[in-house]
XYZ file of C-alpha atoms in Angstrom:
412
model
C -63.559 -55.546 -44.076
C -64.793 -54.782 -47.294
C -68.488 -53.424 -47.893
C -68.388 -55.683 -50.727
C -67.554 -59.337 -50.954
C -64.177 -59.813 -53.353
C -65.133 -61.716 -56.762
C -62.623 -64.635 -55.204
C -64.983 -65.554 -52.616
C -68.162 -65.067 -54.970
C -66.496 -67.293 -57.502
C -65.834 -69.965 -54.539
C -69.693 -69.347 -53.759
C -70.979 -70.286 -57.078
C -68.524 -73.624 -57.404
C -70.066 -74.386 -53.839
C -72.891 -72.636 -52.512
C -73.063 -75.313 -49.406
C -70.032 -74.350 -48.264
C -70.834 -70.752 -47.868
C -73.954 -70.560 -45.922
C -74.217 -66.929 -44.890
C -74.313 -66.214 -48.785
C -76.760 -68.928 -49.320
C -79.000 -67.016 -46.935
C -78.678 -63.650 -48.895
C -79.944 -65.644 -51.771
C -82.672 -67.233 -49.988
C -83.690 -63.616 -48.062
C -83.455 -62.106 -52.045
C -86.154 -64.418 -53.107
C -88.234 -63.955 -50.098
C -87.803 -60.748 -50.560
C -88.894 -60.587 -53.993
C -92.053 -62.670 -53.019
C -93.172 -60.160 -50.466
C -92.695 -56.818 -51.795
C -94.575 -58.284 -54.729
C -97.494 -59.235 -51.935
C -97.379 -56.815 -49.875
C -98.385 -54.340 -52.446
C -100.339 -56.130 -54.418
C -102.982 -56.994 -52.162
C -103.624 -53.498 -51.160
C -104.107 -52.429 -54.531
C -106.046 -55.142 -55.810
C -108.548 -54.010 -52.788
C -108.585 -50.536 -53.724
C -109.562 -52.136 -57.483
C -112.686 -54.169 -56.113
C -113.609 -50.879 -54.455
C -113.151 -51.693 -50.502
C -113.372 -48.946 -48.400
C -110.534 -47.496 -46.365
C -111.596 -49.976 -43.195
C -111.900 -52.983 -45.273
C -108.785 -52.196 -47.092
C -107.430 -51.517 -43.682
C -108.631 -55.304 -41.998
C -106.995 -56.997 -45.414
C -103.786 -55.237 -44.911
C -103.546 -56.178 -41.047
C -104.851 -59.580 -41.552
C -101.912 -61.318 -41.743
C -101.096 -59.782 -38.161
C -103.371 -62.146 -36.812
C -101.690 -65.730 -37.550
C -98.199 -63.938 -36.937
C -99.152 -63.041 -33.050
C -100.704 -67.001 -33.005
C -97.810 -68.680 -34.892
C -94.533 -66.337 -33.845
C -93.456 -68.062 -30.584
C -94.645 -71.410 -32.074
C -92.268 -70.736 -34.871
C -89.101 -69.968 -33.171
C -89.577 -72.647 -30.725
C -89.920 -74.841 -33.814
C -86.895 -73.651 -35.174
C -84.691 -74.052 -32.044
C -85.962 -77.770 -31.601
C -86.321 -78.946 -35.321
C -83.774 -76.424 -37.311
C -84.552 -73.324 -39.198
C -84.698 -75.390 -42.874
C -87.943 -77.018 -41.910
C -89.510 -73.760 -40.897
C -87.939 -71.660 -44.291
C -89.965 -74.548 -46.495
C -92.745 -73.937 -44.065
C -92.480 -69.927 -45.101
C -91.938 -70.538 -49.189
C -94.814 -73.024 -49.163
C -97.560 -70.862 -47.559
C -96.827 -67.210 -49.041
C -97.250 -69.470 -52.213
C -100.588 -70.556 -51.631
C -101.080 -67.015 -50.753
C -100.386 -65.597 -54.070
C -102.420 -67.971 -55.764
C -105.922 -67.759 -54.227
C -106.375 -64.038 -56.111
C -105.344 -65.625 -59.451
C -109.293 -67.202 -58.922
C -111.545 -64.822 -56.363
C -111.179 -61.606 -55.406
C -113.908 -61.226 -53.047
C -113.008 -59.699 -49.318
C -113.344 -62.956 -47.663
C -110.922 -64.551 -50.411
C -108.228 -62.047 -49.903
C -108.228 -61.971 -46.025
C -107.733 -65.842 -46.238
C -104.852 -65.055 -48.607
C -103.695 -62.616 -45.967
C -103.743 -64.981 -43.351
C -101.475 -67.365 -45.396
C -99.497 -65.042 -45.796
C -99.129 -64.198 -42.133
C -98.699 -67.810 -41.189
C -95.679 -67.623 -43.572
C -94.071 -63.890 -42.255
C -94.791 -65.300 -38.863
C -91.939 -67.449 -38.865
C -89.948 -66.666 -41.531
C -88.208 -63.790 -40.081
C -86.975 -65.678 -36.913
C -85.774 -69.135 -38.621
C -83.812 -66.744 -41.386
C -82.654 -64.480 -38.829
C -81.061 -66.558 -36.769
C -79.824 -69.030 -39.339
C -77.922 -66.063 -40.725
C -76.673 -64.897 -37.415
C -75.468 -68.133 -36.558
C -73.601 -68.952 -39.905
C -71.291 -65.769 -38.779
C -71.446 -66.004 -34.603
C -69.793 -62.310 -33.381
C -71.052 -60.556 -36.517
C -74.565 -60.287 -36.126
C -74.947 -56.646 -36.821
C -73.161 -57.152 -40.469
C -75.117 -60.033 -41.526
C -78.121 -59.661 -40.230
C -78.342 -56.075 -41.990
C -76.752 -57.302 -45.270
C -79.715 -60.098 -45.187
C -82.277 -57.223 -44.732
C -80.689 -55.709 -47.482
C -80.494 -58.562 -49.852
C -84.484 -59.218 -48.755
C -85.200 -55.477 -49.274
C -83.293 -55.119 -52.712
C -85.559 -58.220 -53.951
C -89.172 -56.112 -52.501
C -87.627 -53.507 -54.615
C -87.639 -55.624 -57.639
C -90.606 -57.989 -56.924
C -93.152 -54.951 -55.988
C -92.125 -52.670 -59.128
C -92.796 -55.764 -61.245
C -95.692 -56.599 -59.742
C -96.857 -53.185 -60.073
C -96.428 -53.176 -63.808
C -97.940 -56.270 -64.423
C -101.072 -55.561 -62.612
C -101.698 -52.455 -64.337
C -100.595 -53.625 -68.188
C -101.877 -57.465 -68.110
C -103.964 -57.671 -64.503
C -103.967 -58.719 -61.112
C -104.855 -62.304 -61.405
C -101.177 -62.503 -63.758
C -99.269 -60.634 -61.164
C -100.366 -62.946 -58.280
C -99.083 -65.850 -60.376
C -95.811 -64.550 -60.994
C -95.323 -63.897 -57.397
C -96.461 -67.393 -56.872
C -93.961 -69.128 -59.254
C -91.073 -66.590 -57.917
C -91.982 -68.369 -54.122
C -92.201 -71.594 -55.294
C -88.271 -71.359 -56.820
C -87.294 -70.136 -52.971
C -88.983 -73.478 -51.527
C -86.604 -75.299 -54.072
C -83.399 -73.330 -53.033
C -84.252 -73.943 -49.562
C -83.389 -77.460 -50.030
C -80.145 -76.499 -50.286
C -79.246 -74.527 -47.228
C -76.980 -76.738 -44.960
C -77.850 -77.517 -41.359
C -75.837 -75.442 -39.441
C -74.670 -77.051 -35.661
C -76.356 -76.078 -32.707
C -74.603 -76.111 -29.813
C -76.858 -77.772 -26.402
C -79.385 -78.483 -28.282
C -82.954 -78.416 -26.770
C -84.750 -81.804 -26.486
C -88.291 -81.139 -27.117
C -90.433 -78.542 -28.297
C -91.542 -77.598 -24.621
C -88.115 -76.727 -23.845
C -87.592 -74.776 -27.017
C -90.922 -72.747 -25.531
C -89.956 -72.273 -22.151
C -87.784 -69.018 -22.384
C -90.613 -67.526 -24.351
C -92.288 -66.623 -20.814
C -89.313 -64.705 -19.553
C -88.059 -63.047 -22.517
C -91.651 -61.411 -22.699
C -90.835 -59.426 -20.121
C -86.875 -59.466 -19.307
C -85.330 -56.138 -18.846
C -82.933 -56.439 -21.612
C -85.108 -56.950 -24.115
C -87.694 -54.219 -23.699
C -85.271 -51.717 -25.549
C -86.017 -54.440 -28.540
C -89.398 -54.719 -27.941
C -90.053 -50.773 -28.660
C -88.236 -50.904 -32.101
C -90.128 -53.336 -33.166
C -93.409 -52.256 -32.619
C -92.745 -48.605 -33.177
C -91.167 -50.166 -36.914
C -93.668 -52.260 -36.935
C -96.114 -49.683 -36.825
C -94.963 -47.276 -39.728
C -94.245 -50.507 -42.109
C -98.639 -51.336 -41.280
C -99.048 -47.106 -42.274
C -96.422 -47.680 -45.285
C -98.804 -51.323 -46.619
C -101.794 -49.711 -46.035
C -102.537 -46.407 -45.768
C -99.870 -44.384 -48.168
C -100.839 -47.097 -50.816
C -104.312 -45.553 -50.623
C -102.885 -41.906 -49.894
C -100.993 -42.260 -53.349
C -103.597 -43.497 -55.330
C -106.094 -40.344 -53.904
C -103.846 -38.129 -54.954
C -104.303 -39.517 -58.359
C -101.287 -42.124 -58.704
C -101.282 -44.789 -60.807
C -100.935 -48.992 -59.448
C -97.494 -49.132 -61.331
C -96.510 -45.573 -59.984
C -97.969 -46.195 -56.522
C -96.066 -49.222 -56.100
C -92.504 -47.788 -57.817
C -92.893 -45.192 -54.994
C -93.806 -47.635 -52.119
C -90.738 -50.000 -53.439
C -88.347 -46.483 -52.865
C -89.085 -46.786 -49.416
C -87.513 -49.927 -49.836
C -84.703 -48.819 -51.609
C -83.434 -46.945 -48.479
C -84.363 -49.699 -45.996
C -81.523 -51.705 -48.866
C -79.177 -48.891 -48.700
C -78.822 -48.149 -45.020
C -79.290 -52.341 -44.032
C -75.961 -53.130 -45.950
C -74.212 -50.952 -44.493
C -76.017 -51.300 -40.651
C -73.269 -52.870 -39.136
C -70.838 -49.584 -39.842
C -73.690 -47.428 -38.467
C -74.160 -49.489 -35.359
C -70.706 -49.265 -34.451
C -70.412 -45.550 -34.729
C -73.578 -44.433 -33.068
C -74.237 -47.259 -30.658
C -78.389 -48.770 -29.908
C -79.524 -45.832 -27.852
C -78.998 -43.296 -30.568
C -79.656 -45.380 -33.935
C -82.980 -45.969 -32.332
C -83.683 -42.504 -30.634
C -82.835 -41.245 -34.124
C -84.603 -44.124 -36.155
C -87.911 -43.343 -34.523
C -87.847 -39.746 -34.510
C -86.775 -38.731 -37.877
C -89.452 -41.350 -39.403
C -92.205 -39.759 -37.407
C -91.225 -36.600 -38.907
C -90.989 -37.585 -42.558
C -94.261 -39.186 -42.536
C -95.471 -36.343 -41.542
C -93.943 -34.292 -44.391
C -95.481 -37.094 -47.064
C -98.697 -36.373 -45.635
C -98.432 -32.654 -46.102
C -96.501 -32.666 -49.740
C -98.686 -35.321 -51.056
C -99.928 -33.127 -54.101
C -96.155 -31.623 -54.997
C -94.865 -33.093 -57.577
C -90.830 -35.271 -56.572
C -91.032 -34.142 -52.683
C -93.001 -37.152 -50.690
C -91.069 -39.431 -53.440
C -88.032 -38.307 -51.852
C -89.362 -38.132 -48.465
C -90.327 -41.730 -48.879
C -86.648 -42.932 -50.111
C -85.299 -40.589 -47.000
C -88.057 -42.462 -44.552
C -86.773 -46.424 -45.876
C -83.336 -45.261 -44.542
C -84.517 -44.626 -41.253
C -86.633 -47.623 -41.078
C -83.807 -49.281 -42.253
C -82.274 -49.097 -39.448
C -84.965 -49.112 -36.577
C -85.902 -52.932 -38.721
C -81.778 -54.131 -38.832
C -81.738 -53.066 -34.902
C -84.169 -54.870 -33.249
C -83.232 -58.538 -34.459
C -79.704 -57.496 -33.638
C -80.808 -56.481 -30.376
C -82.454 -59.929 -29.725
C -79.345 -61.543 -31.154
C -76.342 -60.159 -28.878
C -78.965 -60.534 -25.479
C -79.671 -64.296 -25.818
C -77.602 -67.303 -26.143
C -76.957 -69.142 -29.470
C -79.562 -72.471 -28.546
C -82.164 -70.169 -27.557
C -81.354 -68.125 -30.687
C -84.667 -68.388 -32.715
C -86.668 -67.748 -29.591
C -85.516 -64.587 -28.959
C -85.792 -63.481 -32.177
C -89.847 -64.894 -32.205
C -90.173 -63.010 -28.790
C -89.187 -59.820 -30.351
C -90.890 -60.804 -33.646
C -94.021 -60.934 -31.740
C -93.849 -57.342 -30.746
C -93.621 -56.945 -34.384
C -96.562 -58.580 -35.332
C -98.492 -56.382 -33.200
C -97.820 -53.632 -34.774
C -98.379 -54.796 -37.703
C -101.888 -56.023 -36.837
C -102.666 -52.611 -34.737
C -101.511 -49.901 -37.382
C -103.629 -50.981 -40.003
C -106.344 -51.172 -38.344
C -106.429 -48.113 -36.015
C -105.264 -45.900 -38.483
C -107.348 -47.262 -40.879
C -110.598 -46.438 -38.773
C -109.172 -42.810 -38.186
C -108.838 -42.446 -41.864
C -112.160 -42.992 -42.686
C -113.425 -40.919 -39.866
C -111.284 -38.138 -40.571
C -109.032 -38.397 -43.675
C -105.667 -40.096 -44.853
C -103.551 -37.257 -44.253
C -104.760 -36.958 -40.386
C -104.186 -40.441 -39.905
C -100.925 -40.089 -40.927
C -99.773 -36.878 -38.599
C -101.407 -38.405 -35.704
C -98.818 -41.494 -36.711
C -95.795 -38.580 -36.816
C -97.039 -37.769 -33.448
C -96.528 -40.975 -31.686
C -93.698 -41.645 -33.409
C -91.669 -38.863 -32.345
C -92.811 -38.989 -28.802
C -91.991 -42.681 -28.765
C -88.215 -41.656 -30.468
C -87.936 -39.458 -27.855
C -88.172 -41.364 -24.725
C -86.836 -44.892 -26.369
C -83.317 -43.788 -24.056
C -84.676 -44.053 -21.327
C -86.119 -47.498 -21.642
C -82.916 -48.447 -22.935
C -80.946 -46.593 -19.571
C -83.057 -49.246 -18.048
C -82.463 -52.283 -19.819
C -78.508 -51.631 -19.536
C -79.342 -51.142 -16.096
C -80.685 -54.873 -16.386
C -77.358 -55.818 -17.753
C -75.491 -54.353 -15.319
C -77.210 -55.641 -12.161
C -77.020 -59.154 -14.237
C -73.219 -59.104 -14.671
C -72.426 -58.160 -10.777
C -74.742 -60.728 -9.690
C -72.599 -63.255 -11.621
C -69.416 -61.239 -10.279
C -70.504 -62.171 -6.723
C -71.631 -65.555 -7.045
């Protein structure tokens, strides 16, 4: 197939978007998209403005961690027993209140309650989009789900460079409107997502939360589990400390968040095309790889930080292989779980996630003020790379999981 969708079946798509609904989700995840990677480095660098220090910057970034661990499972349970519309307006409605709290306080207590909006909103986001795109193309999870990271990472691109500009030519308070307004039009296009049929349907929301348990723990999943977090991890570093790593090393809001939004532009990139990748290298190695090789270019940020086009590069280079550790781990949760219990899975795995997105910030925000940015962010290379390098063996054992699970249902 194609990388690119022929300008017949765009054109049918703009007569009638309802009848295309995997489209209609790149549209949605574009907006999203736009909405976050306007947030997620805006917030940051509005701290840095009001002064913080690295710790306080570091609790405001990982805020949002908090709500996602409370609300993920909630979410995707939700989803399965209600349908992944209601949870998307959900999503658009709170990273909307979000951006506007900063257009009237910017005290520390004002933007962690921002944060934590926010969280509420990436908590179950991910999930209901995730597996409203997976199941508008059953069998082609891979593609889609990595063309809707791409669509959501092309519109961070867009939304954090413009945000960046605005708060440093007209002010923060503007740019936190203009994200708001941009989130506000993705609540209205929402409404027009169709309901997609779900097949055994759960009955109540303690059914939808039942599998939760299990899938915390099952065998096959734990492979996911590790991308997640480990991604999870490097995304908290990317939010929170290299925001504050470019600015000490004397670069400006719009040219701190043009180089954060690169990263982006290779998580675009290598998402479209994830479903190529995946087929050619196979889950053991995309992550062993994934993990590995971002460990090591954070790393070589950290050290080129003062040279002049090299950590802009390495950054670009570094989305790419985040790109793929973040289009892996929802596809993992996709092909191990069963289309009704769809949105669980993903919330399961999502949780993992969250974690890390709560943790990094946090820890290695503490280290940097102990030690210094550029420590923080080797002793991040370090664990990365050891965590790249044994990921195939806790993979070995979740196909081993498989495995036993398929001659048990050979003998029965």
């Amino acid at each position: 197939m194609n990388a690119l969708p022929n300008l017949a079946l765009l054109g049918a798509f703009a007569r009638h978007p309802r009848r295309h609904p995997t489209y209609l989700g790149y549209v949605n995840g574009l907006i999203y998209g736009f909405g976050m990677g306007a947030s997620t480095i805006l917030f940051p660098l509005y701290a840095i403005d009001q002064g913080f220090s690295l710790s306080s910057q570091g609790f405001i970034v990982a805020a949002p961690g908090i709500v996602m661990i409370m609300l993920r499972l909630v979410g995707g349970a939700l989803s399965d027993r209600f349908g992944e519309k209601f949870i998307l307006w959900f999503s658009f409605s709170t990273v909307t209140i979000a951006s506007m709290v900063p257009v009237f306080t910017a005290t520390f207590i004002s933007l962690t309650v921002a944060q934590l909006f926010n969280g509420a909103s990436r908590s179950v986001y991910w999930s209901a989009a995730q597996s409203y795109i997976s199941r508008s193309a059953e069998g082609e999870a891979g593609k889609v789900m990595g063309r809707q990271l791409a669509f959501e990472s092309s519109g961070g691109i867009i939304g954090g460079v413009v945000a960046g500009f605005i708060a440093e030519g007209v002010g923060y308070p503007e740019a936190f409107l203009m994200t708001a307004i941009a989130t506000f039009i993705g609540f209205i296009v929402t409404s027009s997502l169709p309901r997609l049929p779900r097949k055994d349907q759960v009955r109540s929301f303690a059914a939808s939360l039942a599998p939760a348990k299990t899938m915390l723990v099952k065998r096959t999943l734990l492979h996911a589990h590790m991308v997640a977090f480990t991604s999870a991890a490097y995304i908290g570093l990317v939010m929170g400390l290299f925001v504050a790593f470019f600015r000490e090393v004397d670069y400006s809001e719009s040219e701190t968040a043009l180089v954060i939004r690169l990263n982006s532009i290779g998580v675009s990139v290598l998402a479209y095309f994830f479903g190529m990748i995946l087929g050619r290298l196979g889950s053991r190695r995309t992550a062993a790889l994934g993990i590995t090789i971002t460990g090591v270019l954070a790393a070589g940020v950290g050290l080129t930080g003062h040279v002049p086009i090299v950590p802009v590069v390495f950054m670009a280079i570094t989305g790419m292989t985040f790109g793929s550790l973040r289009s892996l781990y929802p596809t993992l949760a996709a092909e191990n779980s069963e289309p009704n219990q769809r949105a669980m899975a993903l919330s399961v795995v999502g949780l993992y996630w969250a974690i890390g997105i709560f943790l990094s910030p946090l820890l290695f925000g503490f280290l940097a003020e102990e030690t210094s940015i550029a420590t923080s962010i080797y002793i991040f290379s370090g664990f990365a790379v050891a965590a790249g390098l044994l990921s195939p063996l806790l993979y070995a054992y979740g196909r081993a999981g498989i495995e036993d699970q398929s001659e048990e249902v050979a003998r029965s």
